[in-house]
Coordinates of C-alpha atoms in Angstrom, one line a residue:
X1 CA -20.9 13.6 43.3
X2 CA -19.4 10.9 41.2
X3 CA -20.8 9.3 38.1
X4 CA -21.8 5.8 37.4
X5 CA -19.7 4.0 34.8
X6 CA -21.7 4.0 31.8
X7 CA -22.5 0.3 31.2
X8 CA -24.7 0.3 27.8
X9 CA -23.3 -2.2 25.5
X10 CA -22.8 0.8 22.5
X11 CA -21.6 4.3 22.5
X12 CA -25.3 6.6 22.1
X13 CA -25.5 8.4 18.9
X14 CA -23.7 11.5 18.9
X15 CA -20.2 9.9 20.7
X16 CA -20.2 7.5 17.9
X17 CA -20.0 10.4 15.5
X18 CA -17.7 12.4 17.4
X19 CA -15.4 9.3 17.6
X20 CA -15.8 8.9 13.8
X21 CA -15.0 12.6 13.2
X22 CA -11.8 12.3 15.3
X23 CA -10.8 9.4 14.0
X24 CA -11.0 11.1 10.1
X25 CA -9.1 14.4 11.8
X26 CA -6.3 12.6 12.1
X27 CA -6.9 12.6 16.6
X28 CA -4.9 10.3 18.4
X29 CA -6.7 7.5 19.6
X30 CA -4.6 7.4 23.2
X31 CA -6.8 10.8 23.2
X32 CA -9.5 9.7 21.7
X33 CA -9.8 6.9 24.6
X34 CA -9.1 9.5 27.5
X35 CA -11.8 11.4 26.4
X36 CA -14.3 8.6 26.2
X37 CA -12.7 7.4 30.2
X38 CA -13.1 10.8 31.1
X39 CA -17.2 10.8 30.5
X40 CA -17.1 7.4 32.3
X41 CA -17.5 5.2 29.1
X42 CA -16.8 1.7 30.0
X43 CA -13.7 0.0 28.1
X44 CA -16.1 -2.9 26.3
X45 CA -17.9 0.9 25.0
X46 CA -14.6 2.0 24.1
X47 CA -13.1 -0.5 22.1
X48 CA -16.5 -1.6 20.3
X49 CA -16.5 2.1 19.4
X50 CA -12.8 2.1 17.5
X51 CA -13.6 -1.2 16.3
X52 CA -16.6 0.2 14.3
X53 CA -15.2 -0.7 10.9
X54 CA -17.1 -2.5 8.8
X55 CA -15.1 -6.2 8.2
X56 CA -14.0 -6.9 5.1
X57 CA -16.1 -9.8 4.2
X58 CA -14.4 -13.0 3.4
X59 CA -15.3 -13.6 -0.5
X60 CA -15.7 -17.1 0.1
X61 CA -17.9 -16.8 -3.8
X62 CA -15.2 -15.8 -5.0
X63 CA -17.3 -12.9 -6.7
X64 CA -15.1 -9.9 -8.2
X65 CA -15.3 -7.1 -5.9
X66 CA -16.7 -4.1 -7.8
X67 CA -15.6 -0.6 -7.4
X68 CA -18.4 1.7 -6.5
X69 CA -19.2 4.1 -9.8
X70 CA -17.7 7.7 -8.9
X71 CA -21.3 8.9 -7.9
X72 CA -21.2 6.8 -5.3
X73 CA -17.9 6.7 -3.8
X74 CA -19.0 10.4 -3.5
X75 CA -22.2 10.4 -1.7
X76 CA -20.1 7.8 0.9
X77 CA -17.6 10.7 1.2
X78 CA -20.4 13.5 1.3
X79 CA -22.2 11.2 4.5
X80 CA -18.5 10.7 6.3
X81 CA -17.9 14.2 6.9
X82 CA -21.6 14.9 7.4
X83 CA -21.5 12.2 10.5
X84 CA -23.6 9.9 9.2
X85 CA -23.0 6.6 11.2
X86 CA -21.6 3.8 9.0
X87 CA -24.0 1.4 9.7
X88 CA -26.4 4.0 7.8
X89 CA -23.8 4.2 5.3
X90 CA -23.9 0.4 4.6
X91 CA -27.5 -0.1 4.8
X92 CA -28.2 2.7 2.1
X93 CA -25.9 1.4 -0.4
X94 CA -27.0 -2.4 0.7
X95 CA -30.2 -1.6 -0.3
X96 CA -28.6 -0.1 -3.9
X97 CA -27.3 -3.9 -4.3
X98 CA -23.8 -3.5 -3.2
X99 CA -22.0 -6.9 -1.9
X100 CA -21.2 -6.2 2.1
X101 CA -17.3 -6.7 0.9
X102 CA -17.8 -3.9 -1.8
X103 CA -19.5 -1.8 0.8
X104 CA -16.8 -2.6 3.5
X105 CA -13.9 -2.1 1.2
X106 CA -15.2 1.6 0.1
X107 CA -15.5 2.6 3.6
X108 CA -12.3 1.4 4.7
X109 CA -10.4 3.2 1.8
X110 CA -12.4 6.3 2.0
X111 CA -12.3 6.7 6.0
X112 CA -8.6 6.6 5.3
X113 CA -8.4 9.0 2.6
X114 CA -5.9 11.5 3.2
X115 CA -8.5 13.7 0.6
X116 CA -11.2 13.1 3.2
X117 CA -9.2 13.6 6.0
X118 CA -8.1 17.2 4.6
X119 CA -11.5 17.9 3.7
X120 CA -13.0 17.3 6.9
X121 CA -10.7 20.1 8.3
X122 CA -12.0 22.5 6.2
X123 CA -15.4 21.6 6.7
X124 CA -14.6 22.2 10.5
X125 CA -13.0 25.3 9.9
X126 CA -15.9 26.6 7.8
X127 CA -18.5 25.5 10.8
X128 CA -15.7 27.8 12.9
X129 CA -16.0 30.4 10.5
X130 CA -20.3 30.3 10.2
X131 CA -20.5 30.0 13.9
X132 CA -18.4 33.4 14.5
X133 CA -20.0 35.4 11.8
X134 CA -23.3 34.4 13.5
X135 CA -21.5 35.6 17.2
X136 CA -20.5 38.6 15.7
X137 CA -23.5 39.7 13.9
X138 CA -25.8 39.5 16.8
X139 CA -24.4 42.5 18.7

């Protein structure tokens, strides 16, 4: 039995967080890619999903570009390595009067953050470590 080629014109839900969550592990995206081919993603799915940054908006105002307060620039971390999807990410702090550059240029820098990338490990390895205490105790 073979499986249709999965034509949608966006990766559902839950692949789009799995590709962000790869993407801040540090995966490869060659394996990244052979993943997605492998459940029959098409390659228009593929690259709209690793080209899911926000854009830097062109400050054509020529506005300064604010840095987020601290609080902030924390709660964007805190929704990264809880999977929220970016576009939630933007529209919360949209909503909180952020310029789209400002927004843009916050998630770029944090969803390259070496700090995040290390953190998301250890979140991983506590879900790991919760998921086996929860095997073990059940016996």
């Amino acid at each position: 039995m073979s499986a249709a080629l999965n034509t949608a014109t966006a990766l559902p839900q839950e692949w789009q967080e799995w590709v962000m969550t790869n993407i801040m592990r540090g995966v490869q995206t060659d394996a990244i890619i052979d993943t997605l081919k492998n459940h029959r993603f098409s390659d228009a799915q593929i690259k709209a999903a690793l080209s899911d940054e926000p854009e830097l908006a062109a400050n054509e105002s020529k506005q300064t570009i604010r840095k987020l307060p601290n609080n902030w620039k924390e709660w964007v971390a805190s929704n990264l390595l809880a999977g929220t999807s970016k576009a939630g990410i933007v529209k919360t702090l949209a909503q909180q009067g952020f310029s789209s550059a400002e927004i843009a240029l916050e998630i770029q820098t944090a969803s390259k953050s070496p700090y995040l990338r290390a953190a998301a490990k250890t979140a991983q390895t506590l879900k790991k470590r919760e998921w086996l205490l929860a095997t073990t105790s059940r016996g």
